[in-house]
XYZ file of C-alpha atoms in Angstrom:
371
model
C -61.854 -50.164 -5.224
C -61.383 -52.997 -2.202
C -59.406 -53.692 0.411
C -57.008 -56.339 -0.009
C -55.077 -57.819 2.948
C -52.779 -60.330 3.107
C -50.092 -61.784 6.045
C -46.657 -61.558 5.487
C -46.261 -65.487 4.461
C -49.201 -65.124 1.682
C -47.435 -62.068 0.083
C -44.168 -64.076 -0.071
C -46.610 -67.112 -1.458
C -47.618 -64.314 -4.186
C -44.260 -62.923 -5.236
C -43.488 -66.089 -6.245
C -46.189 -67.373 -7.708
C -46.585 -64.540 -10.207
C -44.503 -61.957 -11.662
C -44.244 -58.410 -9.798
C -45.513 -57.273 -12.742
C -48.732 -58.747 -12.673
C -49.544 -58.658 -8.893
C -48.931 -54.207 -9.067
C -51.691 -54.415 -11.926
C -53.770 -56.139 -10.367
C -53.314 -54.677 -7.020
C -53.534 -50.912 -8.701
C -49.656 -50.628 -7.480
C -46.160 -49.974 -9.105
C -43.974 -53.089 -9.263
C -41.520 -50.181 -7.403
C -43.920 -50.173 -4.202
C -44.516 -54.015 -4.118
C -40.796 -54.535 -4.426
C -40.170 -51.816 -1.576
C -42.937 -54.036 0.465
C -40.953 -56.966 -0.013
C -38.208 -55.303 1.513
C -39.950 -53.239 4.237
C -40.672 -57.208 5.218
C -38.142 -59.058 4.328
C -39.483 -60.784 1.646
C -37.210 -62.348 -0.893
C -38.299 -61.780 -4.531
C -37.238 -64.250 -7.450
C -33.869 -63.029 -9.091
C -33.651 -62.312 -13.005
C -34.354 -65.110 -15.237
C -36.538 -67.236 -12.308
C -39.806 -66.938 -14.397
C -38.343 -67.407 -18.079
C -36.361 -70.714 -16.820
C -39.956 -71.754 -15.143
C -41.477 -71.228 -18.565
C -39.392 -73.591 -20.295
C -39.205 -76.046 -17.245
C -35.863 -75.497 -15.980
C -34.170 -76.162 -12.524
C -35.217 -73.440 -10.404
C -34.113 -72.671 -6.485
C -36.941 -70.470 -4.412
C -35.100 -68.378 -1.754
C -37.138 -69.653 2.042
C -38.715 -66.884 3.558
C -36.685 -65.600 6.236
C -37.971 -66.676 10.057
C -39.690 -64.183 12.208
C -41.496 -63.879 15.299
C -43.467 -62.274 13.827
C -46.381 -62.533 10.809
C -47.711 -58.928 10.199
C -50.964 -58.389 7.777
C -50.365 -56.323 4.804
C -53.080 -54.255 3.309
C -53.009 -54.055 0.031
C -55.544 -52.184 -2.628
C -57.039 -53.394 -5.551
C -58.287 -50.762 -8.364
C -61.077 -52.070 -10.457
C -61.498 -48.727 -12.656
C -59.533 -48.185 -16.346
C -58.445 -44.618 -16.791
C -60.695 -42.217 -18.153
C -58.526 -40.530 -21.450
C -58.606 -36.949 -22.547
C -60.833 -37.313 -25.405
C -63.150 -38.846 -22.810
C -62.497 -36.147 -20.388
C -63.177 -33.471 -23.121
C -66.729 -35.016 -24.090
C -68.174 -35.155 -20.769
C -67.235 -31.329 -20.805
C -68.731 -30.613 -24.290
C -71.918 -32.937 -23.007
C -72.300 -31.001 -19.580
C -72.036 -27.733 -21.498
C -74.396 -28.186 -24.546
C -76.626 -30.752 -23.316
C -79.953 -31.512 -25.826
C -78.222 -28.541 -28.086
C -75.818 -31.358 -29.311
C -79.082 -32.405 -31.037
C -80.054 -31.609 -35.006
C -83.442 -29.912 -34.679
C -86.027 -30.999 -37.554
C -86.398 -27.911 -38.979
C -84.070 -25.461 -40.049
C -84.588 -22.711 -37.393
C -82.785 -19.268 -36.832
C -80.282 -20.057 -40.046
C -76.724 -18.564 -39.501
C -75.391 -16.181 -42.475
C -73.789 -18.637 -43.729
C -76.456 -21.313 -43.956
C -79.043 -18.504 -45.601
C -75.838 -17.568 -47.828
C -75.484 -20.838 -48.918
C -79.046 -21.440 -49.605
C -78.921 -18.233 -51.467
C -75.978 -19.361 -53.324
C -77.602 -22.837 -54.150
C -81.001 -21.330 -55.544
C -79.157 -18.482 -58.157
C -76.830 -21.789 -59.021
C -79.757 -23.699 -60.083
C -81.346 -20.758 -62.129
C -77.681 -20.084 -63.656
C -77.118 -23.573 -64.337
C -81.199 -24.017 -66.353
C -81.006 -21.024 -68.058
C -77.424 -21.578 -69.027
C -76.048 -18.123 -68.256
C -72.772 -18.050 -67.261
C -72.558 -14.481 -67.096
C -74.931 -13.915 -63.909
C -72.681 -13.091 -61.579
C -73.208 -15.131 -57.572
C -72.205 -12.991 -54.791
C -70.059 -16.331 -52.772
C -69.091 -14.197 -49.547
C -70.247 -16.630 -46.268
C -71.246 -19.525 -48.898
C -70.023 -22.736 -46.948
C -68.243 -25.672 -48.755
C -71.313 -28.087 -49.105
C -71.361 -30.743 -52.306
C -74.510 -32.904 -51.825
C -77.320 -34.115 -53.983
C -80.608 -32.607 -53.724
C -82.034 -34.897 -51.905
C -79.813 -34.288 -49.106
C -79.397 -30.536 -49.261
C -81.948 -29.713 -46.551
C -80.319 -31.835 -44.250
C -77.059 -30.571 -45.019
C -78.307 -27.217 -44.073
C -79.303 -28.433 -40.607
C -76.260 -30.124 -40.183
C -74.157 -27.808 -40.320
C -76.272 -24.915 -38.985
C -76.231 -26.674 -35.702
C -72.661 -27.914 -36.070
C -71.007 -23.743 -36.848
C -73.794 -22.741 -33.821
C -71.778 -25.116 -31.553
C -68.112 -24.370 -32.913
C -68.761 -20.588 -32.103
C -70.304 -21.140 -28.701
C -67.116 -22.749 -28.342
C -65.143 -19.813 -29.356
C -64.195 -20.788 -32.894
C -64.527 -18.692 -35.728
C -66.537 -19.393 -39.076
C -65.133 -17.630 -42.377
C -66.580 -18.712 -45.937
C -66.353 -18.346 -48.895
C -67.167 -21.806 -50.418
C -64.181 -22.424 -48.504
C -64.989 -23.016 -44.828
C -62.139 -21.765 -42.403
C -62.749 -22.727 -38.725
C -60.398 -21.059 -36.199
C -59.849 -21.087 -33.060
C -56.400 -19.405 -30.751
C -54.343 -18.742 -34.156
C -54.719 -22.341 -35.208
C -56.747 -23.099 -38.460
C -58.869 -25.546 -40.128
C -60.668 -26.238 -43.363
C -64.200 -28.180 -43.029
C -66.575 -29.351 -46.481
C -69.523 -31.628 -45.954
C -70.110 -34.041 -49.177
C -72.226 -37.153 -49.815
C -70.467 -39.892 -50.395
C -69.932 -41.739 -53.943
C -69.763 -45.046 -55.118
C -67.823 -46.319 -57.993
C -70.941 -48.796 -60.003
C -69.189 -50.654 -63.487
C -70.778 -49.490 -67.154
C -72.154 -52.042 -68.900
C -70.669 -50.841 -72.250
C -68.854 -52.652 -75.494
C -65.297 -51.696 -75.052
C -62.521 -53.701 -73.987
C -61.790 -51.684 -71.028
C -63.674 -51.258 -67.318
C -65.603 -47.746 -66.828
C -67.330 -46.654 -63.833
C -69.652 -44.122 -62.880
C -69.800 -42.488 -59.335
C -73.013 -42.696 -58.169
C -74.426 -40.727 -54.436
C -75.091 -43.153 -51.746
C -76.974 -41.090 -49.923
C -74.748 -40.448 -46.706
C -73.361 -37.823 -45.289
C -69.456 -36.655 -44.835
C -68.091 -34.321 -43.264
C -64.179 -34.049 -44.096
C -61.263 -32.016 -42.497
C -59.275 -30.827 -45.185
C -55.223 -29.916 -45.234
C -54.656 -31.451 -41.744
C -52.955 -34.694 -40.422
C -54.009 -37.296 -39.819
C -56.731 -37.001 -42.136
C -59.667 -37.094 -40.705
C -63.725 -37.248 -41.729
C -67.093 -38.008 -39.857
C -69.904 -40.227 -42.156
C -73.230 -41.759 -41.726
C -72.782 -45.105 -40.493
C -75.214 -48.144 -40.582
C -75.760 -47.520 -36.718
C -75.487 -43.926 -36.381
C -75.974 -40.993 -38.750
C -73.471 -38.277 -38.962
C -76.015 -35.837 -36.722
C -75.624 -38.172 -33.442
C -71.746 -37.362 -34.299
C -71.839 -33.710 -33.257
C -69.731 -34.733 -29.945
C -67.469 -36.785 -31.312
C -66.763 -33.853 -33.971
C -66.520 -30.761 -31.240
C -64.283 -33.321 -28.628
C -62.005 -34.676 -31.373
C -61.296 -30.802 -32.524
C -60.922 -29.550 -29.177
C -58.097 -32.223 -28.796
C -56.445 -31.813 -31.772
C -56.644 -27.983 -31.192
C -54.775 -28.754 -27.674
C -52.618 -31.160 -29.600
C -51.507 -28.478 -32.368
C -51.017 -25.837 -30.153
C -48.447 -27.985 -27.913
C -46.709 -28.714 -31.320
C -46.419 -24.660 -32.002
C -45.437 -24.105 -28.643
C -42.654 -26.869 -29.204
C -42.038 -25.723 -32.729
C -41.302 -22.471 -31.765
C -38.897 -23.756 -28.809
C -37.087 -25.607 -31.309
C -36.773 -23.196 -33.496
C -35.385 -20.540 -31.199
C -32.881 -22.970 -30.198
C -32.097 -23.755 -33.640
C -31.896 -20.018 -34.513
C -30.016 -19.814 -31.482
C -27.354 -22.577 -32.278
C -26.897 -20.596 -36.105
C -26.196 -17.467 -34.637
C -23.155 -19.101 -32.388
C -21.963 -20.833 -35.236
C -21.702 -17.511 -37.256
C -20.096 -16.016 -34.409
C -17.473 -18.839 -33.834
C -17.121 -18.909 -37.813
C -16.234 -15.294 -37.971
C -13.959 -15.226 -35.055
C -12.341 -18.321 -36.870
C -12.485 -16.400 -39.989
C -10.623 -12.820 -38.182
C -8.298 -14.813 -36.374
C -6.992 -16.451 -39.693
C -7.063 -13.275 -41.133
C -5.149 -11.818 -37.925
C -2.354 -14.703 -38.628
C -2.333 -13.980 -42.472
C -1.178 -10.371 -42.160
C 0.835 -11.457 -39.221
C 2.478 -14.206 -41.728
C 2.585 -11.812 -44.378
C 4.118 -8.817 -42.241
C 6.609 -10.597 -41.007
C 7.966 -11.979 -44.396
C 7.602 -8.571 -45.595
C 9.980 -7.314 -42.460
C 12.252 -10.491 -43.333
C 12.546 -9.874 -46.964
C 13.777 -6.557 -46.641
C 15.917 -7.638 -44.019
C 17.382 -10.180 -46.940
C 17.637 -7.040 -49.170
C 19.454 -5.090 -46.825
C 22.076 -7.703 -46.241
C 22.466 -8.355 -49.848
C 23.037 -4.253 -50.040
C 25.728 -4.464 -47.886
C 27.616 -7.587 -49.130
C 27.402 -5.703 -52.061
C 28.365 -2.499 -50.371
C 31.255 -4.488 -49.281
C 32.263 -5.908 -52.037
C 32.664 -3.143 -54.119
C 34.744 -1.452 -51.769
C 37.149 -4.141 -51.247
C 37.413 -4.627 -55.275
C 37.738 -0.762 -55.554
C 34.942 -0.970 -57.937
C 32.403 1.604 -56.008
C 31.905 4.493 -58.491
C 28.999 6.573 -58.933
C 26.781 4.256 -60.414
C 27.224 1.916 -57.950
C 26.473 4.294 -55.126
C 23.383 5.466 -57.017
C 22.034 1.456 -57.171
C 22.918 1.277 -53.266
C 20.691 4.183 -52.673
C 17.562 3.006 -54.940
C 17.852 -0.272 -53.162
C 17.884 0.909 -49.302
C 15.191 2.891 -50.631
C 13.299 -0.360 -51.821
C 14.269 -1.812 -48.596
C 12.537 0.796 -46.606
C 9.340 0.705 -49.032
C 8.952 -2.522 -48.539
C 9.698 -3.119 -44.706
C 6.586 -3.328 -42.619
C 8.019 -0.906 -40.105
C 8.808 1.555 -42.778
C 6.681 1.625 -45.081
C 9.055 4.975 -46.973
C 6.565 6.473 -49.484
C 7.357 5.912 -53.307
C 5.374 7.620 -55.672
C 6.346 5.244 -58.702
C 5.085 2.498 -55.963
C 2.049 4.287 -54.605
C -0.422 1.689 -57.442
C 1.628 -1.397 -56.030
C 0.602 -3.735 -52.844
C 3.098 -4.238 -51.015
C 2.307 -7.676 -50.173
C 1.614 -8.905 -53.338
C 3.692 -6.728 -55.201
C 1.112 -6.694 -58.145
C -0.968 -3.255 -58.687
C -3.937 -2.077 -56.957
C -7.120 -3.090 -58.378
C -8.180 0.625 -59.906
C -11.498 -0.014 -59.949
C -13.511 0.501 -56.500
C -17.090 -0.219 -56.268
């Protein structure tokens, strides 16, 4: 970083010779502080639209600088650094931790389980395979996902013997079984190293194109079920065993990375969970106060129905007795239909055994059959 200083005039001189913009990134500012330095100094800055009418040659008025007594010197900084990222951040880590253990050794030494397992596995494969018996049985427990030629099956074994030694100094966990499961805090990943194929054209009579896959010879070392999708290979400049860091720091980050995912996952879900459970509850107080309204409807047509009845009664009542026609029978109707009256009125509710199967609201029978 250096000091940058400039008077009052050459800072006006700058605003409006280049955008705010470009004068905080080059000064290591925000275009917020240069604009509040303007002010502090009474600096006029171009208005909206100055520099695109400029660009395209159009009439353009600069404001005059403002006169003072007098011209103060403005000190300014310059940053000439780029910001160092995470992934950057996270390999200097991983490189001050492991140091020359990031390196493949030449020989195979101190093999983890799983690399003698696999061996193990590879060697009774072989035997299976000549003496075609497909009934020897191959215990597979620890056996690590590895699908190279022969060639390369030493150097597999190296590989990835250094590569699980540095995943469980870094606290993951190895599980095989010709699956290899890498965990590490509750979050999981699937590893295989393969060799790489090429598709090479058959010279053969038919009409149509066919290929063989043929090894190449390089390494590749894929992450399976994950996004993005992600693998490691031999290069023309650098083999996949100077690639140990770039592994370790680019699971590390996507470790960090998934976890903040879960974390917001889980936030989202309980607010989603959350938002359900109000909805059921304003749904079913929706749902009971409709229901409170139906049998409020339904009771009250009930009382005025037998209200209807009873008037009807006694303009019947009424009649008869001013025609001279109420006789017995009459009198016995009258009765049976104040006593309907009173079965049916809500406030009533007179007991009828005849009635006793019927709903009163519906006035259709009682389902009979109650589960």
């Amino acid at each position: 970083m250096e000091n940058k200083s400039l008077t009052r005039i050459e800072l006006y001189n700058l605003v409006w010779t280049k955008p705010v913009t470009h004068i905080a990134k080059e000064y290591g500012f925000s275009d917020t502080a240069i604009r509040k330095i303007c002010i502090k100094h009474t600096i006029p800055l171009p208005k909206l639209g100055y520099w695109s009418k400029l660009k395209f040659n159009k009439k353009v008025q600069k404001t005059k600088l403002p006169t003072q007594s007098e011209n103060p010197t403005i000190s300014l900084v310059k940053k000439s650094y780029t910001p160092t990222t995470e992934l950057k951040l996270i390999k200097e880590k991983i490189q001050n931790s492991f140091g020359n253990k990031l390196e493949v050794p030449k020989k195979l030494n101190k093999p983890h389980k799983c690399i003698t397992a696999t061996k193990v596995y590879h060697d009774k494969l072989k035997i299976r395979n000549k003496k075609n018996n497909w009934s020897m049985k191959i215990d597979t427990l620890d056996v690590i996902s590895i699908d190279v030629s022969d060639k390369l099956f030493a150097r597999a074994l190296k590989f990835m013997n250094t590569l699980i030694f540095l995943l469980e100094k870094n606290d993951y966990q190895i599980t095989a079984n010709l699956e290899t499961k890498i965990t590490i805090r509750e979050q999981h990943y699937n590893i295989r190293l393969i060799e790489k194929h090429k598709r090479v054209k058959k010279e053969t009579t038919y009409s149509w194109d066919s290929f063989d896959l043929e090894p190449t010879g390089n390494l590749c070392l894929k992450l399976d079920h994950s996004y993005p999708i992600k693998e490691w290979s031999d290069s023309k400049t650098k083999p996949i065993e100077e690639k140990l860091i770039d592994i370790i720091s680019w699971l590390e980050l996507k470790v960090k990375n998934d976890e903040q995912q879960a974390i917001e996952r889980a936030i989202w879900n309980k607010q989603q969970e959350e938002k359900r459970k109000k909805a059921e509850e304003l749904q079913r107080l929706k749902d009971e106060e409709l229901s409170k309204f139906e049998s409020l409807f339904l009771t009250a047509t009930r009382w005025h129905k037998s209200q209807y009845i009873r008037n009807y009664i006694q303009e019947f009542e009424d009649f008869t007795i001013k025609s001279n026609n109420l006789n017995t029978k009459e009198k016995e109707w009258i009765d049976w239909a104040k006593e309907k009256a009173d079965w049916y009125d809500p406030f009533i509710e007179k007991t009828i055994g005849l009635l006793e199967d019927i709903n009163r609201d519906t006035l259709k029978e009682k389902s009979r059959y109650r589960y």
